[in-house]
Short mmCIF file of C-alpha atoms in Angstrom, two decimals:
data_model
loop_
_atom_site.label_atom_id
_atom_site.label_comp_id
_atom_site.label_asym_id
_atom_site.label_seq_id
_atom_site.Cartn_x
_atom_site.Cartn_y
_atom_site.Cartn_z
CA MET O 27 0.00 0.00 0.00
CA LYS O 28 2.83 2.41 0.86
CA LEU O 29 4.58 1.60 -2.42
CA VAL O 30 1.42 2.43 -4.37
CA THR O 31 1.04 5.72 -2.48
CA ILE O 32 4.64 6.72 -3.14
CA THR O 33 4.29 5.81 -6.81
CA LEU O 34 1.14 7.92 -7.12
CA LEU O 35 2.78 10.87 -5.40
CA LEU O 36 5.77 10.68 -7.73
CA PHE O 37 3.42 10.53 -10.71
CA VAL O 38 1.51 13.59 -9.57
CA HIS O 39 4.71 15.55 -8.84
CA THR O 40 6.16 14.66 -12.24
CA ALA O 41 2.95 15.75 -13.91
CA ASP O 42 3.22 19.14 -12.16
CA LEU O 43 6.80 19.62 -13.33
CA THR O 44 5.98 18.86 -16.95
CA SER O 45 2.68 20.76 -17.02
CA SER O 46 2.31 23.01 -20.06
CA ASN O 47 -0.81 24.80 -18.83
CA CYS O 48 -0.95 28.58 -18.72
CA ASP O 49 -3.77 29.92 -16.56
CA GLY O 50 -4.58 33.60 -16.73
CA VAL O 51 -4.95 35.57 -13.48
CA LYS O 52 -7.20 38.62 -13.29
CA ASP O 53 -5.33 41.95 -13.04
CA GLN O 54 -1.95 40.20 -13.15
CA VAL O 55 0.65 39.21 -15.73
CA VAL O 56 1.32 35.53 -16.43
CA PHE O 57 4.41 34.30 -18.30
CA CYS O 58 3.89 31.36 -20.64
CA ALA O 59 5.92 29.26 -23.06
CA ALA O 60 5.04 28.85 -26.70
CA ASP O 61 2.83 25.81 -27.39
CA SER O 62 1.47 25.85 -23.83
CA SER O 63 -2.29 25.61 -23.27
CA LEU O 64 -4.06 28.83 -22.37
CA LYS O 65 -6.97 28.86 -19.95
CA ILE O 66 -8.68 32.03 -18.74
CA GLU O 67 -11.86 31.81 -16.68
CA ALA O 68 -14.45 34.51 -17.36
CA PRO O 69 -15.77 36.33 -14.27
CA ASP O 70 -19.29 35.06 -15.00
CA THR O 71 -21.59 34.06 -17.84
CA GLY O 72 -22.65 36.65 -20.35
CA TYR O 73 -19.13 37.93 -21.00
CA ALA O 74 -17.29 38.30 -24.32
CA TRP O 75 -13.53 38.20 -24.92
CA HIS O 76 -11.47 40.91 -26.63
CA PHE O 77 -7.77 41.47 -27.22
CA GLY O 78 -6.03 44.74 -26.37
CA THR O 79 -9.13 46.93 -26.67
CA ALA O 80 -12.84 46.32 -26.23
CA ASN O 81 -13.49 46.27 -29.98
CA VAL O 82 -10.78 43.82 -31.16
CA ALA O 83 -11.64 40.12 -31.26
CA VAL O 84 -9.22 37.47 -29.98
CA ASP O 85 -7.21 35.39 -32.43
CA SER O 86 -9.18 32.65 -34.18
CA ALA O 87 -6.76 30.04 -32.79
CA LEU O 88 -8.23 30.70 -29.33
CA THR O 89 -11.74 29.53 -28.44
CA ALA O 90 -14.29 30.82 -25.95
CA ASP O 91 -16.65 28.15 -24.59
CA PRO O 92 -20.20 29.24 -25.52
CA THR O 93 -21.55 28.37 -22.08
CA SER O 94 -18.79 28.95 -19.51
CA LYS O 95 -17.01 31.58 -21.64
CA LYS O 96 -13.68 29.99 -20.66
CA LEU O 97 -10.99 31.07 -23.15
CA THR O 98 -8.65 28.28 -24.27
CA GLY O 99 -6.16 27.47 -27.02
CA THR O 100 -2.51 26.79 -27.86
CA LEU O 101 -0.28 29.82 -27.37
CA ALA O 102 2.20 31.41 -29.77
CA ALA O 103 4.22 34.62 -29.50
CA LYS O 104 1.52 36.52 -31.42
CA HIS O 105 -0.90 35.86 -28.53
CA THR O 106 1.09 38.10 -26.18
CA GLY O 107 -1.06 40.95 -24.86
CA VAL O 108 -3.96 41.95 -22.63
CA TYR O 109 -7.19 39.92 -22.75
CA LEU O 110 -10.36 41.74 -21.75
CA ALA O 111 -13.46 40.09 -20.37
CA THR O 112 -16.18 42.52 -21.45
CA LYS O 113 -19.84 42.86 -20.66
CA ASP O 114 -22.12 45.38 -22.32
CA GLY O 115 -19.06 46.67 -24.18
CA SER O 116 -17.08 47.51 -21.03
CA PRO O 117 -14.05 45.54 -19.77
CA THR O 118 -14.46 44.24 -16.23
CA GLY O 119 -11.56 41.79 -16.17
CA LYS O 120 -8.01 42.19 -17.51
CA PHE O 121 -5.50 39.36 -17.98
CA THR O 122 -1.97 39.93 -19.36
CA ILE O 123 -0.42 36.92 -21.09
CA ILE O 124 3.24 37.13 -22.20
CA VAL O 125 4.62 34.30 -24.34
CA ASP O 126 8.37 33.54 -24.42
CA ALA O 127 9.57 36.66 -22.56
CA VAL O 128 13.29 37.46 -22.39
CA THR O 129 14.39 37.07 -18.75
CA CYS O 130 16.61 39.94 -17.61
CA THR O 131 19.07 39.44 -14.75
CA LYS O 132 19.65 41.90 -11.92
CA ASN O 133 22.62 44.26 -12.34
CA GLU O 134 23.45 42.88 -15.81
CA GLU O 135 22.89 44.69 -19.10
CA CYS O 136 19.80 43.26 -20.79
CA GLN O 137 19.71 44.00 -24.53
CA VAL O 138 16.48 43.37 -26.40
CA GLY O 139 15.03 44.41 -29.72
CA THR O 140 12.02 46.61 -30.26
CA GLY O 141 8.83 44.61 -29.98
CA SER O 142 10.32 42.19 -27.44
CA SER O 143 8.78 40.99 -24.19
CA ILE O 144 10.78 41.06 -20.94
CA LEU O 145 10.51 39.49 -17.48
CA LEU O 146 12.12 41.13 -14.44
CA ASN O 147 12.08 39.13 -11.19
CA SER O 148 12.80 41.33 -8.15
CA GLU O 149 13.40 38.34 -5.84
CA LEU O 150 12.44 40.65 -2.97
CA GLY O 151 10.86 38.53 -0.25
CA ASN O 152 7.09 38.79 -0.61
CA GLY O 153 7.42 41.23 -3.49
CA ALA O 154 8.15 44.90 -4.14
CA ASP O 155 6.31 47.95 -2.84
CA SER O 156 6.92 49.83 -6.09
CA TRP O 157 8.68 49.76 -9.46
CA SER O 158 10.22 52.69 -11.32
CA LEU O 159 12.13 53.40 -14.54
CA THR O 160 15.08 55.84 -14.65
CA LYS O 161 15.71 56.88 -18.27
CA GLY O 162 18.86 58.17 -19.93
CA ASP O 163 17.88 61.80 -19.31
CA SER O 164 17.68 61.01 -15.55
CA SER O 165 13.90 61.36 -15.55
CA VAL O 166 12.12 58.86 -13.30
CA GLU O 167 8.83 57.23 -14.23
CA THR O 168 6.73 55.39 -11.65
CA LEU O 169 5.25 52.25 -13.18
CA GLY O 170 1.52 51.93 -12.61
CA ASP O 171 -0.63 48.83 -12.59
CA ASP O 172 -2.62 49.36 -15.81
CA PRO O 173 -2.49 47.37 -18.01
CA PRO O 174 -1.62 44.50 -15.62
CA LYS O 175 2.21 44.49 -15.45
CA PHE O 176 2.93 42.55 -12.26
CA THR O 177 2.57 39.15 -10.68
CA ALA O 178 1.21 38.89 -7.13
CA GLU O 179 2.62 41.50 -4.71
CA LYS O 180 4.59 43.07 -7.58
CA LYS O 181 7.33 40.49 -7.30
CA GLU O 182 7.78 40.23 -11.07
CA LEU O 183 7.37 42.87 -13.77
CA GLY O 184 6.36 41.90 -17.30
CA LEU O 185 6.38 44.20 -20.35
CA PHE O 186 5.61 43.40 -23.98
CA ASN O 187 6.14 45.17 -27.31
CA VAL O 188 8.83 47.32 -25.69
CA GLN O 189 10.18 50.34 -27.59
CA LYS O 190 13.45 52.32 -27.46
CA THR O 191 11.80 54.91 -25.16
CA GLN O 192 11.47 52.16 -22.55
CA SER O 193 15.25 51.81 -22.23
CA GLY O 194 16.73 52.60 -18.83
CA THR O 195 17.18 51.15 -15.36
CA TYR O 196 14.16 49.42 -13.85
CA LYS O 197 14.15 49.42 -10.06
CA ALA O 198 12.07 47.37 -7.63
CA THR O 199 11.95 48.79 -4.12
CA LYS O 200 10.84 47.28 -0.81
CA SER O 201 11.75 49.20 2.35
CA ALA O 202 15.56 49.43 2.35
CA ASP O 203 16.01 46.71 -0.28
CA ASN O 204 15.96 47.16 -4.04
CA ALA O 205 16.79 45.38 -7.27
CA GLU O 206 17.95 47.10 -10.46
CA PHE O 207 17.74 45.94 -14.08
CA PRO O 208 19.54 47.98 -16.80
CA VAL O 209 17.60 47.39 -20.02
CA THR O 210 18.52 48.60 -23.51
CA VAL O 211 15.93 48.39 -26.27
CA SER O 212 17.39 48.74 -29.78
CA ASP O 213 16.30 48.31 -33.37
CA LYS O 214 17.24 44.67 -33.78
CA THR O 215 15.92 42.48 -36.60
CA PRO O 216 14.45 39.12 -35.57
CA VAL O 217 16.50 36.07 -36.59
CA SER O 218 14.82 34.13 -39.39
CA VAL O 219 17.49 31.92 -41.00
CA ALA O 220 20.80 30.37 -39.92
CA SER O 221 23.20 28.36 -42.08
CA VAL O 222 26.75 27.00 -41.82
CA LYS O 223 29.54 27.39 -44.35
CA LYS O 224 33.19 26.40 -44.40
CA GLY O 225 35.57 29.21 -43.48
CA VAL O 226 38.64 30.28 -45.44
CA GLY O 227 42.23 30.49 -44.23
CA CYS O 228 44.92 28.19 -42.91
CA VAL O 229 43.00 27.33 -39.74
CA ALA O 230 40.01 25.05 -40.30
CA THR O 231 36.87 27.00 -39.34
CA LEU O 232 33.12 27.02 -39.83
CA GLU O 233 31.02 30.18 -40.01
CA CYS O 234 27.40 30.65 -38.97
CA GLU O 235 25.59 32.96 -41.38
CA VAL O 236 22.51 34.61 -39.89
CA THR O 237 19.63 36.55 -41.38
CA GLY O 238 18.75 39.05 -38.63
CA ASP O 239 20.55 40.22 -35.49
CA ALA O 240 22.02 37.45 -33.36
CA LYS O 241 22.34 37.86 -29.61
CA THR O 242 24.13 34.54 -29.03
CA ILE O 243 25.41 31.77 -31.30
CA GLU O 244 26.11 28.27 -29.99
CA TRP O 245 27.37 25.17 -31.79
CA THR O 246 26.68 21.44 -31.82
CA LYS O 247 28.90 18.66 -33.14
CA ASP O 248 27.17 15.44 -34.09
CA GLY O 249 24.20 16.61 -32.00
CA ALA O 250 26.23 17.33 -28.83
CA LYS O 251 26.50 20.95 -27.63
CA LEU O 252 29.98 22.52 -27.66
CA THR O 253 31.34 25.05 -25.19
CA SER O 254 32.58 27.33 -27.99
CA LYS O 255 30.31 30.25 -28.87
CA GLY O 256 30.30 32.93 -31.53
CA LYS O 257 29.94 33.30 -35.28
CA THR O 258 33.18 31.41 -36.10
CA LEU O 259 34.05 27.94 -34.83
CA THR O 260 37.54 26.46 -35.05
CA VAL O 261 37.33 22.75 -35.85
CA ASP O 262 39.80 19.89 -35.69
CA ASP O 263 40.81 17.41 -38.38
CA LYS O 264 37.91 15.08 -37.59
CA SER O 265 35.03 15.02 -40.06
CA ALA O 266 31.61 15.40 -38.41
CA PRO O 267 28.22 17.12 -38.83
CA TYR O 268 27.97 20.58 -37.25
CA ALA O 269 25.10 23.00 -36.68
CA CYS O 270 24.74 26.47 -35.14
CA GLU O 271 21.92 27.62 -32.87
CA VAL O 272 21.11 31.34 -32.92
CA GLN O 273 19.20 33.26 -30.27
CA GLY O 274 17.88 36.67 -31.29
CA TYR O 275 16.96 39.70 -29.21
CA HIS O 276 13.21 39.07 -29.37
CA GLY O 277 13.10 35.93 -27.25
CA GLY O 278 11.41 32.78 -28.49
CA ALA O 279 13.03 29.54 -29.51
CA ALA O 280 16.52 29.54 -31.01
CA VAL O 281 16.84 29.24 -34.78
CA THR O 282 18.92 26.18 -35.69
CA SER O 283 20.77 25.71 -38.96
CA ALA O 284 20.65 22.58 -41.04
CA SER O 285 23.37 20.06 -40.20
CA PHE O 286 26.60 20.82 -42.10
CA PRO O 287 28.62 17.69 -43.07
CA TYR O 288 32.14 18.99 -42.46
CA THR O 289 34.90 16.99 -44.14
CA TYR O 290 38.49 17.79 -43.23
CA ALA O 291 40.93 18.52 -46.04
CA ALA O 292 44.49 19.85 -45.76
CA PRO O 293 44.84 23.38 -47.22
CA GLU O 294 46.15 23.47 -50.78
CA ALA O 295 49.08 25.61 -51.93
CA VAL O 296 48.36 28.89 -53.73
CA SER O 297 49.24 28.73 -57.43
CA LYS O 298 47.63 31.90 -58.79
CA VAL O 299 47.20 35.43 -57.44
CA THR O 300 45.32 38.18 -59.27
CA ILE O 301 44.60 41.82 -58.54
CA GLU O 302 41.64 43.92 -59.72
CA ARG O 303 40.53 47.50 -59.23
CA THR O 304 37.02 48.75 -58.42
CA ALA O 305 36.90 52.54 -58.03
CA SER O 306 39.60 53.33 -55.44
CA VAL O 307 39.84 49.79 -54.03
CA LEU O 308 42.33 47.14 -55.15
CA THR O 309 41.30 43.54 -54.42
CA CYS O 310 43.72 40.62 -54.28
CA THR O 311 42.40 37.12 -54.97
CA ALA O 312 44.21 33.80 -54.46
CA ASP O 313 43.15 30.31 -55.55
CA GLY O 314 43.86 28.83 -52.11
CA PRO O 315 43.87 29.73 -48.41
CA VAL O 316 46.19 32.58 -47.43
CA LYS O 317 48.15 33.08 -44.21
CA THR O 318 49.34 36.67 -44.81
CA TRP O 319 48.88 39.45 -47.38
CA ALA O 320 51.37 42.18 -48.38
CA TRP O 321 50.90 45.17 -50.73
CA LEU O 322 53.85 46.40 -52.83
CA THR O 323 54.70 49.12 -55.32
CA PHE O 324 57.09 48.90 -58.31
CA GLY O 325 60.38 47.28 -57.32
CA ASN O 326 58.64 45.21 -54.61
CA VAL O 327 58.72 48.18 -52.24
CA PRO O 328 56.08 48.12 -49.46
CA VAL O 329 53.28 50.66 -49.88
CA THR O 330 53.27 53.84 -47.82
CA ALA O 331 50.58 56.18 -46.54
CA SER O 332 50.93 58.30 -49.68
CA ASP O 333 49.88 55.27 -51.72
CA GLY O 334 46.87 54.37 -49.55
CA THR O 335 45.82 52.15 -46.65
CA VAL O 336 45.24 48.44 -46.17
CA ASP O 337 41.57 47.68 -45.50
CA ARG O 338 40.33 45.79 -42.41
CA ASP O 339 40.17 42.94 -44.89
CA PRO O 340 43.90 42.65 -45.74
CA SER O 341 43.09 41.40 -49.24
CA LYS O 342 41.87 44.92 -50.09
CA PHE O 343 43.90 48.12 -50.51
CA ASN O 344 42.29 51.59 -50.46
CA LEU O 345 44.12 53.92 -52.82
CA ALA O 346 44.95 57.42 -51.62
CA SER O 347 43.59 60.34 -53.60
CA GLY O 348 45.89 60.95 -56.57
CA ALA O 349 47.89 57.75 -56.01
CA LYS O 350 49.98 56.79 -59.06
CA GLY O 351 52.30 53.93 -59.87
CA GLU O 352 52.18 50.16 -60.16
CA PHE O 353 50.81 47.95 -57.40
CA SER O 354 51.01 44.25 -56.62
CA CYS O 355 49.97 41.96 -53.78
CA LYS O 356 52.05 39.13 -52.37
CA VAL O 357 50.52 36.28 -50.38
CA THR O 358 51.96 33.60 -48.12
CA ASP O 359 50.03 30.34 -48.20
CA CYS O 360 49.59 27.71 -45.49
CA GLN O 361 52.84 25.96 -46.49
CA ASP O 362 54.73 29.30 -46.13
CA ASN O 363 55.18 29.57 -49.90
CA THR O 364 54.90 33.09 -51.38
CA LYS O 365 53.17 34.08 -54.61
CA SER O 366 52.67 37.53 -56.12
CA SER O 367 50.24 39.00 -58.57
CA GLN O 368 51.26 40.92 -61.68
CA PHE O 369 51.62 44.69 -61.24
CA LEU O 370 48.52 46.79 -61.84
CA ARG O 371 49.08 50.29 -63.23
CA VAL O 372 47.27 53.11 -61.44
CA GLY O 373 47.07 56.81 -62.39
CA GLY O 374 48.10 56.75 -66.04
CA LYS O 375 51.46 55.77 -67.57
CA VAL O 376 54.70 55.11 -65.75
CA ASP O 377 58.21 55.38 -67.16
CA PRO O 378 60.50 52.30 -67.31
CA THR O 379 61.86 53.01 -63.82
CA GLY O 380 58.34 52.92 -62.34
CA THR O 381 58.24 56.70 -61.73
CA PRO O 382 54.65 57.98 -61.82
CA THR O 383 53.77 60.25 -64.76
CA GLY O 384 51.88 63.52 -64.56
CA ALA O 385 48.84 64.70 -66.50
CA GLY O 386 49.09 64.13 -70.25
CA GLY O 387 51.60 61.33 -69.80
CA THR O 388 54.64 63.51 -69.12
CA THR O 389 57.07 62.35 -66.50
CA THR O 390 56.71 64.21 -63.23
CA PRO O 391 60.05 66.08 -62.82
CA GLY O 392 62.26 65.18 -59.93
CA ALA O 393 65.86 65.80 -58.95
CA ALA O 394 67.01 62.85 -61.05
CA THR O 395 64.82 63.45 -64.10
CA GLN O 396 65.44 67.20 -64.41
CA GLY O 397 69.11 66.70 -65.35
CA THR O 398 68.26 64.02 -67.91
CA SER O 399 65.58 66.25 -69.44
CA CYS O 400 68.04 69.15 -69.80
CA SER O 401 70.62 66.92 -71.52
CA VAL O 402 68.05 65.63 -73.97
CA ALA O 403 66.87 69.19 -74.69
CA LEU O 404 70.45 70.40 -75.39
CA LEU O 405 71.05 67.44 -77.69
CA VAL O 406 67.89 68.20 -79.67
CA ILE O 407 68.85 71.89 -79.98
CA SER O 408 72.35 70.93 -81.16
CA VAL O 409 70.95 68.65 -83.87
CA LEU O 410 68.56 71.37 -85.08
CA ILE O 411 71.40 73.90 -85.32
CA GLU O 412 73.49 71.49 -87.40
CA LEU O 413 70.59 70.87 -89.77
CA TYR O 414 70.06 74.61 -90.14
CA VAL O 415 73.75 75.17 -91.01
CA VAL O 416 73.67 72.37 -93.66
CA MET O 417 70.56 73.83 -95.28
CA MET O 418 72.15 77.31 -95.53
CA MET O 419 75.22 76.05 -97.37
#
């Protein structure tokens, strides 16, 4: 008999832990997970249900029992908001339901996107006496109760569809105790797609490409979660399927990429390097992974500030205004072999020594070229004089 009782108790306790019910509470906020079952009891018969305002019907996915008026259905993020039990066109019961809220932690920066829902738990004994918001301009706003924002005794604060103007420090106060939550609301785009591609370079990497703004990126290898986080994952020489899981700023379930079947292959040597120009940017391309990039002028002399600057992407070179000469890029591959591109002429013609030419193709005079020019001019004059003397004879 005792064994049966214990078994039944364990069964009941387990059922409580795995319950996916979400019961609305009048004049309070309730936090629910997506796909949980909503249940809101109407105050009495003869009531109708509305969403947000007294003239907007609830979503068709939710159903009101024709007799008891109980509102039920399976929840999704779009069902976040205030439900009104109305009678004779006037709301007499308000129930806030927030689906998949982002939980913010005390004393830690909480970044969310516009339109997000947030949950702030004061953890103050039996709850807080009051909540306030201090904004960036130091103005303080006392948070009222309407629409329902709090759980019982104001222990937890719930907000939905937050906007940038709601950024600031939220503070729960009870006697001498308080809890603060710095929240930043920014224009973040929800994450819609994630995919994995093989990285380039001498170190074997994978990259997670995301459509939208990612808050966190985690990785799995053969279905097991890795400790490494971030957009780029360094992998070993073992072939395996990988996937990235992306969490956005708007809460909800993480977006997971399709499994990427990574196959290890040793980096190949570079055999060809080319250089192209688009407007004022030179781009160097190699047919294999590159360890280092170097930009050179005629005579394999490193570029200087007067020539331009190397981009954050070292395969690109930003030409300075009026830069002239011939430019090349040299790469070092993963086997420490070097390969250079052909020289690309910039800013018109150059003379055989690589000296930049001025407008119209004339050589820009310098200390070395002025003497040569004078000698050539004297020689031409001498030849003309001799021709003149011969013609006069």
